[in-house]
Every structure is written in structure tokens, then in C-alpha cells.
Amino acid sequence: MRGKRILLGITGGIAAYKITFLIRLLKKNGADVKCIMTPSAVDFISPLVVSTLSNNPVGIEFWNKQNGTWNNHVEYGLWADLFVVAPLTANTLSKMANGSCDNLLLATYLSMKTKTIVAPAMDLDMYAHPTTQRNLELLTKDGVQIIPVESGELASGLSGEGRMAEPDTVFEYIENIVGASKNDFLGKKVIITAGPTYEALDPVRFIGNHSSGKMGFRIAEEFLARGAKVMLVTGPTHLSLENEDLEFIQIKSADEMLHEVQQRWTDCDYGVFAAAVADYRPKNKETEKIKKKADDMIIELVKNPDILKWAGSVKTDQQYLIGFALETQDLIKNGTKKLEAKNLNMIVMNSLKDIGAGFGVDTNKISILDNRNNLESFELKSKEAVAKDILNYLKTYIG
Ligand code: CTP
């Protein structure tokens, strides 16, 4: 996002107050932000707040009534890498769909040289009205991307579809368009481990864990989107992934995972080991189903191979290795130990104590520690966004 020029168009809806959070997110991530407001947006949020947060003057009128300076809509159009209209009211939507040009925001839209995305916000009946739906279709046909509205409580007190997407979501859409430079991992080979391992006790039972595999799959998708060739070695999950640049390898046990990784790792540029590998497996796998007998039962376990440690032990200086650490206490201390013990370049740490982080959920809250002693902590995000953060971090690390 660093250095990307985001032009924000704010229209007159109650959701305008949320734009302050979006501006802060964009600025925090290194974007340059300029804002244009419609005259009615000024009733909902002060231009002083918007200009202070964006660190730029706000365009409202075609010309400044105090000093006669002209706000050049063509220049705005040339300056921006992306034009984001949020919130988009039914009124401005209708004007954009029909080419009206009676304020600075609309003139700028007509002058845009790059993509426009919009985040509609209105009451449920207005949103559901055929005219609104028709206008949204018109904008889509004109190449404008629509960020879907959310369902929930509305300013009118009613509840339903029409709420503007949250600033985090709008930010993710923006990042998707201008954030990651496409193909920045073009032709690179990556091996990724994901999901749990199942360690068989007998033909019907196993020792496993709750890993869903989502984090590893999201990382695989992100590498594919950025041009890499991906080998995804996954334990049993409900997820699937297809892509012509993907080799999808399904295994059950840690031994099987090790075998598949050993076949491929030396040929790879990067390894991302996100699997929740079972540390131990039953010493004996019974060939027949174990029958219940005594009240107590003792299962003897033996240690599984540490796949990541093996990859670290044979790693060359041209290969980059990323491990994961899910901890319940002393996150940094334990992460540092693993980074060193397994000869990693980076370790992605998360704590089971953070709400929304860990197994089964669609979000994660991570910190990344690298072997140059840098530590960066991220906010709670969707696993897609976390995957982007990990790849962006790797890209910066490689230099
Ligand atoms: N890992 C692996 N093979 C194993 C165990 C772990 O490849 N047998 C990888 C995981 O994919 C992850 C990292 O190592 O990237 C996690 O390491 P570690 O935390 O040591 O595994 P834990 O089993 O959680 O260790 P501990 O129980 O000591 O916290």
C-alpha cells in the first residue's frame, strides 16, 4: 500500500463517520489519501476532521469561494491510483449511473483514469428498490466494482440489507486492487503444509486435532494469485483448491507429510509450514479394531518427525523458510526459541488466548518475528488478509 494514491469520495450518509477509520487505516499502511466530499456530506462529517486525518486539503466545491482557486477534477483523476466512493448514497449512485455532473465528486468520477470502487449505504427499502438495483447494475457494467452492503441495524432503526461494509472490509477491497503487486512471486516454487495430521490407532480411530487448514489454504491462494507455483501438502480437511499452478497433495499422517515434503523441498524457493502436525503417534497401529476390555487403557506414543526442523536443517541460503507457532503463553519467548531451533527465516505467531485467532475461525491475529530480530504485530484480520500480510512481509524481507 506504501505510496499508493487513494482518492476517497465521501457522500452524505450517516455512514460517513466510519470513513475516519478508513482514512486512518490507509494512512497507517502508507497510502497517500486525498478526499472529496459532496456538499451534503459536510452535514455528516466535518471537513476539518477529514483534512486533518488525510493530511491533505478536502475538495468540496468546484472552486474555493475565499480565494477563487479552482479544484481541478481532471487533476484528481490523473493523481489517483484508485477512486473509492464510500459511503455511496442512493442519490450519488443514481447520478453516477446517469452521468450527472453537478458537483466536484461527480465531475471527478467522470474524469477518472483508473478504477472506481464504491461502498453503497442506504436504508433497506431504498437499497431493495428496483431503481437502486438497476443503477448498481449500470455501474457494474461501466466497470465500477461494488463492495457488497452488509445486513444489520440501520440508522432508521430498521434492520436489513443496506449497511455500508465496515472500514476493515473496504480496506481489504482497496488492498486487493492496489496493494499486492501482481506476479511479484512469478515462477517461484513454494511448498506449503496445511491442516491437521491423523495418527492412526487402528483402522477406525486416530489421534488428531482441530486444525481446519484454512490458514495454509489462504496462503496457497495468495501465492498463486501472485504468480508462484505451489505445492500444497495437506492433512484431512473439508477444503479443496484447484489451479493449474497448484500441486495438491493429500496425506493423513506426519510420516506421510514428511515423505511428500522430502521429495520436494530441495527444489523450492520458499517453504511455509502451517500444518498442525501431531507431535506424537501411537507406537503400534493395530490392524484390527481395538475391542473394549478393561476400565483403563494406556496408549503408548512415540514422537513424530519434526518436518519443519528437517526442512530447516537442509535449507540453503537461497531458500526461505517460514514456520508457525500457536501458543497459549509466552508467545515471543517460545516463538524465538522455535525460530532458532528450526533454522527459520520467519515465524508467524498467534496466541490461542486472542479472541478470533487460532483453530477453525475465519480470522487470525498474528505477530511475525524474523531472524534479523524484527517483530511486527498485526490486528485481527480475515485469514485472506493475514495471508497477504505474510507474503508482503516475506517480500520486504527478501528485498
Ligand atoms: N511442525 C512440523 N512438524 C512437527 C511439528 C511441528 O513441521 N512434527 C511445524 C508446524 O507446521 C509449525 C511449527 O512446526 O510450523 C510448529 O512448531 P512447534 O510449535 O514446535 O510444534 P508444537 O508441536 O506446537 O510444539 P510445542 O508443543 O513444543 O509447542
Coordinates of C-alpha atoms and ligand atoms in Angstrom, one line a residue:
M1 CA 0.0 0.0 0.0
R2 CA 3.0 2.3 0.5
G3 CA 2.9 5.3 -1.8
K4 CA -0.4 4.3 -3.4
R5 CA -2.6 7.3 -4.1
I6 CA -6.2 6.7 -2.9
L7 CA -8.8 9.3 -3.7
L8 CA -11.8 9.0 -1.3
G9 CA -15.2 10.3 -2.3
I10 CA -17.5 10.9 0.6
T11 CA -21.2 11.4 0.1
G12 CA -23.9 12.5 2.5
G13 CA -25.0 9.4 4.5
I14 CA -24.7 8.6 8.2
A15 CA -22.0 6.0 7.4
A16 CA -19.7 8.9 6.5
Y17 CA -18.4 8.9 10.1
K18 CA -16.9 5.5 9.5
I19 CA -14.7 7.0 6.8
T20 CA -12.4 8.4 9.5
F21 CA -11.4 4.9 10.4
L22 CA -10.8 4.0 6.8
I23 CA -8.6 7.1 6.3
R24 CA -6.6 6.1 9.4
L25 CA -6.2 2.5 8.1
L26 CA -5.0 3.7 4.7
K27 CA -2.6 6.2 6.2
K28 CA -1.2 3.6 8.7
N29 CA -0.5 1.3 5.8
G30 CA 1.5 4.0 4.0
A31 CA -1.1 5.2 1.4
D32 CA -1.4 8.8 0.3
V33 CA -5.0 9.9 0.8
K34 CA -7.0 12.8 -0.7
C35 CA -10.7 13.3 -0.1
I36 CA -13.5 14.9 -2.0
M37 CA -16.9 15.5 -0.2
T38 CA -20.2 16.2 -1.7
P39 CA -21.8 19.4 -0.2
S40 CA -24.3 17.3 1.7
A41 CA -21.5 15.0 3.2
V42 CA -20.4 18.1 5.1
D43 CA -23.6 17.9 7.2
F44 CA -22.5 14.5 8.4
I45 CA -18.7 14.8 9.0
S46 CA -16.5 17.9 9.3
P47 CA -14.1 18.6 6.5
L48 CA -11.6 19.6 9.2
V49 CA -11.6 16.0 10.6
V50 CA -11.2 14.6 7.1
S51 CA -8.4 17.0 6.1
T52 CA -6.6 16.5 9.4
L53 CA -6.7 12.7 9.1
S54 CA -5.8 12.6 5.4
N55 CA -3.2 15.3 5.8
N56 CA -4.5 17.0 2.6
P57 CA -7.0 19.7 1.8
V58 CA -10.5 18.4 1.1
G59 CA -12.2 19.2 -2.2
I60 CA -15.9 20.1 -1.8
E61 CA -16.8 22.8 -4.4
F62 CA -15.6 23.4 -7.9
W63 CA -13.8 26.5 -6.7
N64 CA -12.8 28.0 -3.4
K65 CA -15.1 30.9 -2.6
Q66 CA -12.5 32.6 -0.4
N67 CA -9.6 32.8 -2.8
G68 CA -11.1 31.8 -6.1
T69 CA -8.8 28.7 -6.6
W70 CA -10.2 26.1 -8.9
N71 CA -10.4 22.5 -7.6
N72 CA -9.3 20.7 -10.7
H73 CA -11.3 17.5 -11.1
V74 CA -9.1 16.4 -14.0
E75 CA -6.0 16.6 -11.8
Y76 CA -7.7 14.5 -9.2
G77 CA -8.5 11.9 -11.9
L78 CA -4.9 11.8 -13.0
W79 CA -3.4 11.8 -9.5
A80 CA -5.3 8.8 -8.1
D81 CA -4.4 5.1 -8.3
L82 CA -7.9 4.3 -7.2
F83 CA -11.1 6.2 -6.6
V84 CA -13.2 4.9 -3.7
V85 CA -16.7 6.3 -3.1
A86 CA -17.8 5.5 0.4
P87 CA -20.4 5.8 1.6
L88 CA -22.3 5.9 -1.7
T89 CA -25.8 7.2 -1.2
A90 CA -28.7 6.3 -3.5
N91 CA -28.6 9.9 -4.8
T92 CA -25.0 9.9 -5.9
L93 CA -25.4 6.3 -7.2
S94 CA -28.1 7.5 -9.4
K95 CA -26.1 10.5 -10.6
M96 CA -23.0 8.4 -11.3
A97 CA -25.1 5.8 -13.2
N98 CA -26.5 8.5 -15.4
G99 CA -23.5 10.7 -15.9
S100 CA -24.7 13.8 -13.9
C101 CA -22.0 16.3 -13.1
D102 CA -23.4 18.8 -10.7
N103 CA -20.7 18.6 -8.0
L104 CA -16.9 18.1 -7.7
L105 CA -17.2 14.4 -6.8
L106 CA -19.3 13.6 -9.9
A107 CA -17.0 15.6 -12.2
T108 CA -14.0 13.8 -10.8
Y109 CA -15.8 10.4 -11.4
L110 CA -16.3 11.3 -15.0
S111 CA -12.6 12.3 -15.2
M112 CA -11.2 9.2 -13.6
K113 CA -8.3 7.5 -15.5
T114 CA -8.2 4.5 -13.1
K115 CA -10.7 2.1 -11.4
T116 CA -13.5 3.2 -9.2
I117 CA -15.0 1.2 -6.4
V118 CA -18.0 2.1 -4.3
A119 CA -19.4 1.1 -0.9
P120 CA -23.2 1.7 -1.0
A121 CA -25.0 2.7 2.2
M122 CA -28.7 3.3 2.5
D123 CA -31.9 2.2 4.1
L124 CA -33.2 -1.3 3.3
D125 CA -36.1 -0.3 1.2
M126 CA -34.1 2.2 -0.8
Y127 CA -31.5 -0.5 -1.3
A128 CA -34.0 -3.1 -2.4
H129 CA -35.8 -0.7 -4.8
P130 CA -35.6 -1.7 -8.4
T131 CA -34.2 1.7 -9.4
T132 CA -31.3 1.3 -7.0
Q133 CA -30.6 -2.2 -8.2
R134 CA -30.8 -1.1 -11.8
N135 CA -28.3 1.8 -11.1
L136 CA -25.9 -0.6 -9.3
E137 CA -26.1 -2.9 -12.4
L138 CA -25.4 0.1 -14.6
L139 CA -22.3 1.0 -12.6
T140 CA -21.1 -2.6 -12.7
K141 CA -21.5 -2.6 -16.5
D142 CA -19.4 0.6 -16.6
G143 CA -16.6 -1.3 -14.8
V144 CA -17.2 0.0 -11.3
Q145 CA -16.6 -2.5 -8.5
I146 CA -19.4 -2.7 -5.9
I147 CA -18.4 -3.6 -2.3
P148 CA -21.5 -5.5 -1.1
V149 CA -23.6 -3.9 1.6
E150 CA -24.0 -5.7 4.9
S151 CA -27.1 -6.7 6.7
G152 CA -27.8 -5.4 10.2
E153 CA -29.2 -2.4 12.2
L154 CA -29.7 0.7 10.1
A155 CA -29.8 4.4 11.1
S156 CA -33.6 4.4 10.6
G157 CA -33.9 1.8 13.4
L158 CA -34.9 -0.8 10.9
S159 CA -32.8 -3.9 10.3
G160 CA -31.9 -5.4 7.0
E161 CA -29.6 -5.1 4.0
G162 CA -28.1 -1.7 3.3
R163 CA -25.4 -1.0 5.8
M164 CA -22.1 0.1 4.4
A165 CA -19.3 -2.5 4.6
E166 CA -17.1 -1.9 7.6
P167 CA -13.9 0.1 7.1
D168 CA -11.8 -3.0 7.5
T169 CA -13.7 -4.7 4.6
V170 CA -13.5 -1.6 2.4
F171 CA -9.7 -1.5 3.2
E172 CA -9.3 -5.1 2.1
Y173 CA -11.0 -4.4 -1.2
I174 CA -8.7 -1.4 -1.7
E175 CA -5.7 -3.5 -0.8
N176 CA -6.7 -6.3 -3.2
I177 CA -6.7 -3.8 -6.0
V178 CA -3.7 -1.7 -5.4
G179 CA -1.9 -3.5 -2.5
A180 CA -0.1 -6.6 -3.7
S181 CA 1.7 -6.1 -7.0
K182 CA 0.5 -8.9 -9.2
N183 CA 3.1 -11.6 -10.1
D184 CA 5.6 -10.5 -7.5
F185 CA 6.3 -14.2 -6.9
L186 CA 6.2 -15.1 -10.6
G187 CA 7.7 -18.5 -11.3
K188 CA 8.8 -19.1 -7.7
K189 CA 8.3 -22.5 -6.2
V190 CA 6.6 -22.8 -2.8
I191 CA 5.8 -25.7 -0.6
I192 CA 3.1 -25.2 2.0
T193 CA 1.9 -27.6 4.7
A194 CA -1.6 -27.3 6.0
G195 CA -4.3 -28.9 8.1
P196 CA -4.0 -31.5 10.9
T197 CA -2.4 -34.9 10.8
Y198 CA -4.3 -38.0 11.8
E199 CA -2.3 -40.7 13.6
A200 CA -4.0 -44.0 13.4
L201 CA -4.6 -46.2 16.4
D202 CA -6.5 -48.8 14.5
P203 CA -8.4 -49.0 11.2
V204 CA -11.2 -46.7 12.6
R205 CA -9.6 -44.4 15.2
F206 CA -6.9 -41.8 15.2
I207 CA -5.3 -39.0 17.2
G208 CA -5.9 -35.7 15.6
N209 CA -6.6 -32.0 16.3
H210 CA -9.0 -29.2 15.4
S211 CA -6.9 -27.6 12.6
S212 CA -9.2 -26.6 9.7
G213 CA -6.4 -26.0 7.2
K214 CA -7.8 -22.5 6.4
M215 CA -4.6 -20.5 7.0
G216 CA -2.4 -22.7 4.8
F217 CA -5.0 -22.8 2.1
R218 CA -5.3 -19.0 2.1
I219 CA -1.5 -18.7 1.9
A220 CA -1.5 -21.1 -1.1
E221 CA -4.2 -18.9 -2.8
E222 CA -2.2 -15.8 -2.2
F223 CA 1.0 -17.2 -3.6
L224 CA -1.0 -18.5 -6.7
A225 CA -2.5 -15.0 -7.2
R226 CA 1.0 -13.6 -7.1
G227 CA 2.3 -15.9 -9.8
A228 CA 4.0 -18.7 -7.8
K229 CA 3.9 -22.4 -8.4
V230 CA 2.5 -24.0 -5.3
M231 CA 2.8 -27.5 -3.7
L232 CA 0.2 -27.8 -1.0
V233 CA 0.7 -30.8 1.3
T234 CA -2.4 -31.1 3.4
G235 CA -3.8 -33.3 6.1
P236 CA -7.5 -34.2 6.1
T237 CA -9.7 -31.0 5.7
H238 CA -13.0 -30.1 4.1
L239 CA -11.2 -27.6 1.9
S240 CA -10.2 -28.0 -1.7
L241 CA -8.3 -25.9 -4.1
E242 CA -7.8 -26.2 -7.9
N243 CA -5.4 -24.2 -10.0
E244 CA -3.1 -25.1 -12.9
D245 CA -0.1 -23.9 -11.0
L246 CA -1.0 -26.0 -7.9
E247 CA 0.1 -29.5 -7.0
F248 CA -2.4 -30.7 -4.4
I249 CA -1.1 -33.5 -2.2
Q250 CA -3.3 -35.1 0.4
I251 CA -1.8 -37.0 3.3
K252 CA -3.0 -38.3 6.6
S253 CA -0.1 -38.9 9.0
A254 CA 3.0 -36.9 9.9
D255 CA 5.2 -39.6 8.4
E256 CA 3.3 -39.3 5.1
M257 CA 3.6 -35.5 5.2
L258 CA 7.4 -35.7 5.8
H259 CA 7.8 -38.1 2.9
E260 CA 6.0 -35.7 0.5
V261 CA 7.9 -32.7 1.8
Q262 CA 11.3 -34.5 1.5
Q263 CA 10.5 -35.3 -2.2
R264 CA 10.0 -31.6 -3.0
W265 CA 11.7 -29.1 -0.6
T266 CA 15.2 -29.0 -2.1
D267 CA 13.6 -27.8 -5.4
C268 CA 11.7 -24.9 -3.7
D269 CA 12.4 -21.2 -3.1
Y270 CA 10.1 -20.9 -0.1
G271 CA 8.5 -23.2 2.5
V272 CA 5.6 -22.2 4.6
F273 CA 4.7 -24.8 7.2
A274 CA 1.3 -24.0 8.6
A275 CA 0.2 -27.6 9.4
A276 CA -0.7 -28.6 12.9
V277 CA 1.3 -31.8 12.9
A278 CA 0.6 -34.2 15.7
D279 CA 3.7 -34.3 18.0
Y280 CA 3.2 -38.0 18.8
R281 CA 1.7 -41.0 17.2
P282 CA 0.6 -44.4 18.7
K283 CA 3.6 -46.7 18.9
N284 CA 1.6 -49.5 17.4
K285 CA -1.1 -49.3 14.8
E286 CA -3.5 -52.2 15.4
T287 CA -4.5 -53.9 12.2
E288 CA -7.9 -54.9 13.7
K289 CA -10.3 -52.6 15.5
I290 CA -9.4 -52.4 19.2
K291 CA -12.0 -54.0 21.4
K292 CA -13.0 -52.6 24.7
K293 CA -11.8 -54.6 27.6
A294 CA -10.5 -53.2 31.0
D295 CA -11.8 -49.9 32.5
D296 CA -8.4 -48.3 31.9
M297 CA -6.4 -48.2 28.8
I298 CA -2.9 -47.0 28.2
I299 CA -1.8 -46.0 24.7
E300 CA 1.9 -45.8 24.2
L301 CA 3.0 -42.9 22.0
V302 CA 6.2 -42.2 20.1
K303 CA 7.5 -38.8 18.8
N304 CA 6.7 -37.8 15.3
P305 CA 9.4 -36.4 13.0
D306 CA 9.6 -32.6 13.1
I307 CA 9.1 -31.8 9.4
L308 CA 9.8 -28.1 9.7
K309 CA 13.0 -28.9 11.6
W310 CA 14.1 -31.3 8.9
A311 CA 13.5 -28.6 6.2
G312 CA 15.5 -26.1 8.3
S313 CA 18.4 -28.5 8.7
V314 CA 18.9 -28.9 4.9
K315 CA 17.9 -25.3 3.9
T316 CA 20.3 -23.4 1.7
D317 CA 20.9 -19.6 1.9
Q318 CA 18.8 -19.2 -1.3
Q319 CA 15.8 -20.8 0.4
Y320 CA 13.4 -19.1 2.8
L321 CA 11.5 -20.9 5.5
I322 CA 8.5 -19.8 7.5
G323 CA 7.1 -21.7 10.4
F324 CA 4.1 -21.1 12.6
A325 CA 3.7 -21.2 16.4
L326 CA 0.4 -21.4 18.2
E327 CA 1.0 -20.8 21.8
T328 CA -1.1 -20.3 24.9
Q329 CA 1.7 -18.5 26.9
D330 CA 5.0 -16.6 26.4
L331 CA 4.3 -16.1 22.7
I332 CA 7.5 -14.2 21.9
K333 CA 9.8 -16.3 24.1
N334 CA 8.5 -19.6 22.7
G335 CA 8.4 -18.2 19.1
T336 CA 12.0 -17.0 19.3
K337 CA 13.1 -20.5 20.6
K338 CA 11.4 -22.2 17.6
L339 CA 12.8 -19.7 15.1
E340 CA 16.3 -20.6 16.2
A341 CA 15.9 -24.3 16.9
K342 CA 14.4 -24.9 13.4
N343 CA 16.7 -22.5 11.5
L344 CA 13.8 -20.4 10.2
N345 CA 13.8 -17.0 8.4
M346 CA 10.5 -16.0 9.9
I347 CA 8.0 -17.4 12.4
V348 CA 4.3 -16.4 12.4
M349 CA 3.0 -16.5 15.9
N350 CA -0.5 -16.5 17.2
S351 CA -2.0 -16.9 20.6
L352 CA -4.9 -19.2 21.4
K353 CA -5.8 -16.6 24.1
D354 CA -6.6 -13.9 21.4
I355 CA -10.3 -13.9 20.5
G356 CA -10.7 -14.7 16.8
A357 CA -7.3 -16.3 16.5
G358 CA -6.5 -20.0 16.1
F359 CA -8.3 -23.1 15.0
G360 CA -11.5 -23.2 12.9
V361 CA -12.3 -19.5 12.7
D362 CA -12.0 -17.3 9.6
T363 CA -9.9 -14.7 11.3
N364 CA -6.4 -14.6 12.8
K365 CA -4.3 -12.2 14.8
I366 CA -0.6 -12.7 14.2
S367 CA 2.9 -11.3 15.0
I368 CA 5.8 -12.1 12.8
L369 CA 9.3 -12.4 14.1
D370 CA 12.3 -12.8 11.8
N371 CA 15.9 -14.0 12.3
R372 CA 17.1 -10.4 11.9
N373 CA 15.3 -9.6 15.2
N374 CA 12.4 -7.7 13.6
L375 CA 9.0 -8.1 15.2
E376 CA 5.7 -6.9 13.7
S377 CA 2.3 -7.3 15.3
F378 CA -0.9 -7.1 13.2
E379 CA -4.5 -6.5 14.0
L380 CA -7.2 -9.2 14.0
K381 CA -8.0 -9.8 10.3
S382 CA -9.6 -12.2 7.9
K383 CA -7.3 -15.2 7.0
E384 CA -7.1 -13.8 3.4
A385 CA -5.8 -10.5 4.7
V386 CA -3.4 -12.3 7.1
A387 CA -2.0 -14.3 4.1
K388 CA -1.4 -11.0 2.3
D389 CA 0.5 -9.6 5.3
I390 CA 2.7 -12.7 5.5
L391 CA 3.6 -12.6 1.8
N392 CA 4.2 -8.8 1.9
Y393 CA 6.4 -9.3 4.9
L394 CA 8.3 -12.1 3.1
K395 CA 8.7 -9.8 0.0
T396 CA 10.2 -7.0 2.1
Y397 CA 12.4 -9.5 4.0
I398 CA 13.8 -10.9 0.7
G399 CA 14.3 -7.3 -0.5
Ligands
CTP1 N1 5.9 -28.7 12.7 C1 6.3 -29.7 11.8 N2 6.4 -31.0 12.2 C2 6.1 -31.3 13.5 C3 5.7 -30.4 14.4 C4 5.6 -29.0 14.0 O1 6.5 -29.4 10.7 N3 6.2 -32.6 13.9 C5 5.8 -27.3 12.3 C6 4.4 -26.7 12.2 O2 3.9 -26.8 10.9 C7 4.7 -25.3 12.6 C8 5.8 -25.4 13.6 O3 6.5 -26.6 13.3 O4 5.1 -24.5 11.5 C9 5.2 -25.5 15.0 O5 6.3 -25.9 15.8 P1 6.1 -26.4 17.3 O6 5.3 -25.4 17.9 O7 7.4 -26.9 17.7 O8 5.1 -27.5 17.3 P2 4.4 -27.8 18.5 O9 4.1 -29.2 18.4 O10 3.2 -26.9 18.7 O11 5.5 -27.6 19.7 P3 5.2 -27.4 21.2 O12 4.2 -28.5 21.5 O13 6.5 -27.6 21.9 O14 4.7 -26.0 21.4

